Amino acid sequence: MTSLSLSLARGTLTSPFKRAGRPGATLPARHEVLPAHRIAPGPLAAYREVCGFSGTSTLPLTYPHVLGFPLAMRLMTARDFPLPVLGLVHTWIEITAHRETRPTDELELTVYAAGLNPHRRGTEVTMVTEARTAGELVWESRSGYLARHRTETGARSAPSGAADRTAPSSAPGLPAVAEWRLPTDLGRRYGAASGDRNPIHLHPLTARLFGFPRHIAHGMWTVARCLAEAGHGPGGTSGIRSVRADFRAPVLLPSTVTYAAEGTAFEVRGGERVHLTGTVTRSD
């Protein structure tokens, strides 16, 4: 977890020297790899608790992404990464488990940047995380991160922290399933469990430095909490093999939000504002 904190510090130092949208920008070709290792039970237990997962039979579908995030940050804060990490917005994530993974599995993690694409609000990079056991690909995720800047059409960038709204959405007005009251210390608790101590999630004062009125919940906490709610069985995500989630608006802390779902679709909303939409695929 220390390496993630160091990457955040490095990103703060290198971001002012990078310019998103620079013509001819390329991504580093290297892969960051964490050799096969056993998962530490303490951090996993803390993660399960803060996200609402129950049981110990399988690894939460989102947890390998948490394990691989320090590698992604190492890549994104390196000097040769073309986008400034400060201001990057996590816009979407797709996760697929090719088979069930268990806390006792020894996972080898690989992270790399797969694409740098123009976006109507700036430039979006796709980051890939892969998990292998004894050389077998057992899990993978793809995430989009958007760097906002003026585009060729002259469109103005959206305010810092506002989510993109061009991704596919689930059906509007999904029936409410549960109401969650999110405490003011949720970001600090999730940060302690995951290692992601980005200041926008920790305190109102540090969040205001980045343009937020208050600190906000981690997007990956929101996805994990949805999967825990949808799973309902031992292991929390039992039977769920893939998820696609789109982050649409930040969740301010503290707040009360509604989890709504029908069929394979789900969403998180606060009042009339939709914060996240997604779909899941279950095993037969």
C-alpha positions as semicolon CSV with decimal commas, in nm:
position;residue;x (nm);y (nm);z (nm)
1;M;0,000;0,000;0,000
2;T;0,298;0,229;0,059
3;S;0,382;0,223;-0,314
4;L;0,037;0,367;-0,391
5;S;0,096;0,661;-0,157
6;L;0,433;0,722;-0,321
7;S;0,271;0,716;-0,665
8;L;0,012;0,971;-0,556
9;A;0,292;1,197;-0,435
10;R;0,483;1,149;-0,760
11;G;0,171;1,226;-0,960
12;T;0,132;1,555;-0,775
13;L;0,485;1,652;-0,875
14;T;0,475;1,538;-1,239
15;S;0,123;1,647;-1,339
16;P;0,205;2,019;-1,383
17;F;0,461;1,925;-1,650
18;K;0,217;1,722;-1,862
19;R;-0,035;1,853;-2,113
20;A;-0,334;1,641;-2,204
21;G;-0,423;1,646;-2,573
22;R;-0,069;1,694;-2,694
23;P;-0,043;1,585;-3,063
24;G;0,152;1,266;-3,118
25;A;0,128;1,151;-2,757
26;T;0,195;0,780;-2,705
27;L;0,152;0,540;-2,417
28;P;0,436;0,351;-2,250
29;A;0,455;-0,003;-2,389
30;R;0,580;-0,170;-2,072
31;H;0,378;-0,389;-1,838
32;E;0,387;-0,358;-1,461
33;V;0,386;-0,702;-1,296
34;L;0,334;-0,816;-0,939
35;P;0,461;-1,176;-0,907
36;A;0,231;-1,450;-0,782
37;H;0,156;-1,400;-0,414
38;R;-0,089;-1,499;-0,143
39;I;-0,354;-1,243;-0,057
40;A;-0,311;-1,088;0,287
41;P;-0,615;-1,186;0,499
42;G;-0,624;-0,869;0,712
43;P;-0,672;-0,612;0,433
44;L;-0,915;-0,848;0,258
45;A;-1,127;-0,878;0,573
46;A;-1,131;-0,498;0,612
47;Y;-1,231;-0,461;0,245
48;R;-1,514;-0,712;0,283
49;E;-1,647;-0,528;0,586
50;V;-1,645;-0,177;0,441
51;C;-1,800;-0,292;0,110
52;G;-2,064;-0,519;0,263
53;F;-1,942;-0,855;0,133
54;S;-2,027;-1,163;0,335
55;G;-1,869;-1,505;0,356
56;T;-1,519;-1,618;0,262
57;S;-1,570;-1,878;-0,011
58;T;-1,476;-1,661;-0,310
59;L;-1,281;-1,344;-0,367
60;P;-1,499;-1,035;-0,425
61;L;-1,514;-0,967;-0,797
62;T;-1,367;-0,618;-0,752
63;Y;-1,075;-0,713;-0,525
64;P;-0,810;-0,800;-0,788
65;H;-0,861;-0,449;-0,927
66;V;-0,776;-0,310;-0,582
67;L;-0,464;-0,526;-0,569
68;G;-0,356;-0,408;-0,913
69;F;-0,432;-0,039;-0,865
70;P;-0,084;0,046;-0,726
71;L;0,065;-0,093;-1,049
72;A;-0,173;0,121;-1,256
73;M;-0,079;0,429;-1,055
74;R;0,289;0,351;-1,103
75;L;0,234;0,358;-1,479
76;M;0,007;0,663;-1,481
77;T;0,242;0,874;-1,269
78;A;0,559;0,785;-1,461
79;R;0,733;1,059;-1,658
80;D;0,657;0,895;-1,993
81;F;0,282;0,863;-1,930
82;P;0,124;1,141;-2,141
83;L;-0,169;1,242;-1,919
84;P;-0,150;1,425;-1,585
85;V;-0,286;1,202;-1,310
86;L;-0,427;1,501;-1,121
87;G;-0,774;1,560;-1,261
88;L;-0,809;1,217;-1,424
89;V;-1,169;1,097;-1,386
90;H;-1,253;0,728;-1,367
91;T;-1,542;0,707;-1,613
92;W;-1,616;0,334;-1,653
93;I;-1,499;-0,015;-1,565
94;E;-1,559;-0,364;-1,703
95;I;-1,462;-0,670;-1,497
96;T;-1,474;-1,034;-1,607
97;A;-1,395;-1,340;-1,398
98;H;-1,307;-1,637;-1,618
99;R;-1,342;-1,865;-1,319
100;E;-1,399;-1,824;-0,947
101;T;-1,099;-1,698;-0,754
102;R;-1,048;-1,772;-0,387
103;P;-0,853;-1,597;-0,113
104;T;-0,608;-1,888;-0,111
105;D;-0,521;-1,850;-0,482
106;E;-0,176;-1,712;-0,561
107;L;-0,240;-1,432;-0,810
108;E;0,008;-1,281;-1,053
109;L;-0,107;-0,933;-1,158
110;T;-0,022;-0,752;-1,480
111;V;-0,124;-0,395;-1,563
112;Y;-0,075;-0,203;-1,887
113;A;-0,217;0,088;-2,085
114;A;-0,413;-0,044;-2,384
115;G;-0,535;0,264;-2,567
116;L;-0,531;0,641;-2,584
117;N;-0,844;0,770;-2,753
118;P;-0,993;1,110;-2,835
119;H;-1,307;1,195;-2,642
120;R;-1,549;1,482;-2,697
121;R;-1,442;1,619;-2,358
122;G;-1,072;1,543;-2,383
123;T;-0,860;1,228;-2,401
124;E;-0,941;0,889;-2,250
125;V;-0,693;0,617;-2,163
126;T;-0,788;0,250;-2,118
127;M;-0,601;0,065;-1,844
128;V;-0,604;-0,315;-1,830
129;T;-0,546;-0,534;-1,524
130;E;-0,505;-0,910;-1,557
131;A;-0,483;-1,176;-1,287
132;R;-0,332;-1,519;-1,349
133;T;-0,299;-1,833;-1,144
134;A;-0,025;-2,076;-1,254
135;G;-0,018;-1,895;-1,589
136;E;-0,395;-1,919;-1,646
137;L;-0,586;-1,594;-1,702
138;V;-0,858;-1,609;-1,437
139;W;-0,972;-1,246;-1,412
140;E;-0,939;-0,917;-1,600
141;S;-1,062;-0,560;-1,591
142;R;-1,060;-0,265;-1,829
143;S;-1,104;0,091;-1,701
144;G;-1,147;0,426;-1,870
145;Y;-0,983;0,740;-1,728
146;L;-1,063;1,077;-1,882
147;A;-0,832;1,379;-1,892
148;R;-1,043;1,686;-1,973
149;H;-0,912;1,952;-2,205
150;R;-1,033;2,171;-2,489
151;T;-1,095;1,964;-2,800
152;E;-1,078;2,048;-3,169
153;T;-1,446;2,134;-3,166
154;G;-1,376;2,395;-2,898
155;A;-1,601;2,229;-2,642
156;R;-1,539;2,348;-2,290
157;S;-1,425;2,098;-2,031
158;A;-1,670;2,003;-1,759
159;P;-1,595;2,105;-1,400
160;S;-1,338;1,893;-1,219
161;G;-1,489;1,577;-1,075
162;A;-1,806;1,578;-1,284
163;A;-1,861;1,241;-1,450
164;D;-1,903;1,191;-1,822
165;R;-2,256;1,118;-1,936
166;T;-2,200;0,973;-2,283
167;A;-2,168;0,607;-2,176
168;P;-2,463;0,367;-2,208
169;S;-2,707;0,380;-1,918
170;S;-2,935;0,128;-1,760
171;A;-3,310;0,165;-1,793
172;P;-3,434;0,479;-1,615
173;G;-3,643;0,448;-1,305
174;L;-3,525;0,108;-1,189
175;P;-3,717;-0,010;-0,880
176;A;-3,555;0,075;-0,548
177;V;-3,405;-0,218;-0,358
178;A;-3,216;-0,062;-0,068
179;E;-3,128;0,273;0,086
180;W;-2,771;0,334;0,202
181;R;-2,670;0,601;0,452
182;L;-2,308;0,683;0,377
183;P;-2,113;0,825;0,673
184;T;-1,863;1,107;0,648
185;D;-1,572;0,873;0,725
186;L;-1,656;0,624;0,448
187;G;-1,371;0,745;0,225
188;R;-1,120;0,716;0,506
189;R;-1,239;0,365;0,595
190;Y;-1,230;0,248;0,234
191;G;-0,894;0,418;0,185
192;A;-0,751;0,231;0,482
193;A;-0,879;-0,102;0,344
194;S;-0,782;-0,045;-0,020
195;G;-0,478;0,181;0,009
196;D;-0,643;0,446;-0,213
197;R;-0,603;0,758;-0,002
198;N;-0,672;1,013;-0,273
199;P;-0,742;1,339;-0,085
200;I;-1,072;1,396;-0,269
201;H;-1,215;1,105;-0,066
202;L;-1,080;1,184;0,279
203;H;-1,189;1,525;0,413
204;P;-1,401;1,821;0,297
205;L;-1,102;2,057;0,308
206;T;-0,874;1,843;0,089
207;A;-1,161;1,775;-0,152
208;R;-1,230;2,147;-0,192
209;L;-0,872;2,194;-0,312
210;F;-0,975;1,991;-0,619
211;G;-1,305;2,168;-0,682
212;F;-1,549;1,952;-0,485
213;P;-1,790;2,104;-0,231
214;R;-1,724;1,806;0,001
215;H;-1,528;1,483;-0,009
216;I;-1,672;1,207;-0,225
217;A;-1,710;0,829;-0,206
218;H;-1,468;0,613;-0,404
219;G;-1,622;0,500;-0,730
220;M;-1,482;0,150;-0,678
221;W;-1,646;0,135;-0,334
222;T;-1,978;0,212;-0,501
223;V;-1,933;-0,066;-0,758
224;A;-1,828;-0,313;-0,490
225;R;-2,122;-0,222;-0,267
226;C;-2,361;-0,277;-0,560
227;L;-2,214;-0,621;-0,626
228;A;-2,235;-0,711;-0,258
229;E;-2,602;-0,610;-0,260
230;A;-2,667;-0,803;-0,580
231;G;-2,487;-1,116;-0,462
232;H;-2,669;-1,181;-0,134
233;G;-2,496;-1,517;-0,094
234;P;-2,177;-1,653;0,063
235;G;-1,889;-1,472;-0,101
236;G;-2,106;-1,169;-0,177
237;T;-2,085;-1,189;-0,558
238;S;-2,175;-1,557;-0,589
239;G;-2,289;-1,628;-0,944
240;I;-2,184;-1,289;-1,087
241;R;-1,919;-1,335;-1,352
242;S;-1,891;-0,988;-1,506
243;V;-1,992;-0,629;-1,446
244;R;-1,994;-0,308;-1,647
245;A;-2,032;0,014;-1,451
246;D;-2,038;0,376;-1,567
247;F;-1,961;0,656;-1,322
248;R;-2,196;0,948;-1,390
249;A;-2,180;1,184;-1,093
250;P;-1,979;1,188;-0,769
251;V;-2,143;1,082;-0,442
252;L;-2,084;1,350;-0,180
253;L;-2,020;1,244;0,180
254;P;-2,213;1,216;0,399
255;S;-2,527;1,135;0,201
256;T;-2,813;0,892;0,153
257;V;-2,843;0,709;-0,179
258;T;-3,073;0,448;-0,327
259;Y;-2,960;0,121;-0,483
260;A;-3,204;0,018;-0,756
261;A;-3,201;-0,293;-0,972
262;E;-3,407;-0,500;-1,211
263;G;-3,292;-0,802;-1,411
264;T;-2,926;-0,750;-1,499
265;A;-2,933;-0,370;-1,462
266;F;-2,858;-0,164;-1,153
267;E;-2,802;0,197;-1,056
268;V;-2,723;0,419;-0,760
269;R;-2,910;0,747;-0,733
270;G;-2,961;1,027;-0,489
271;G;-3,296;1,194;-0,540
272;E;-3,326;1,259;-0,914
273;R;-2,951;1,240;-0,971
274;V;-2,804;0,914;-1,102
275;H;-2,453;0,852;-0,973
276;L;-2,376;0,515;-1,130
277;T;-2,534;0,273;-1,377
278;G;-2,435;-0,079;-1,465
279;T;-2,516;-0,432;-1,569
280;V;-2,408;-0,773;-1,445
281;T;-2,377;-1,113;-1,609
282;R;-2,437;-1,423;-1,403
283;S;-2,310;-1,773;-1,462
284;D;-2,557;-2,029;-1,591
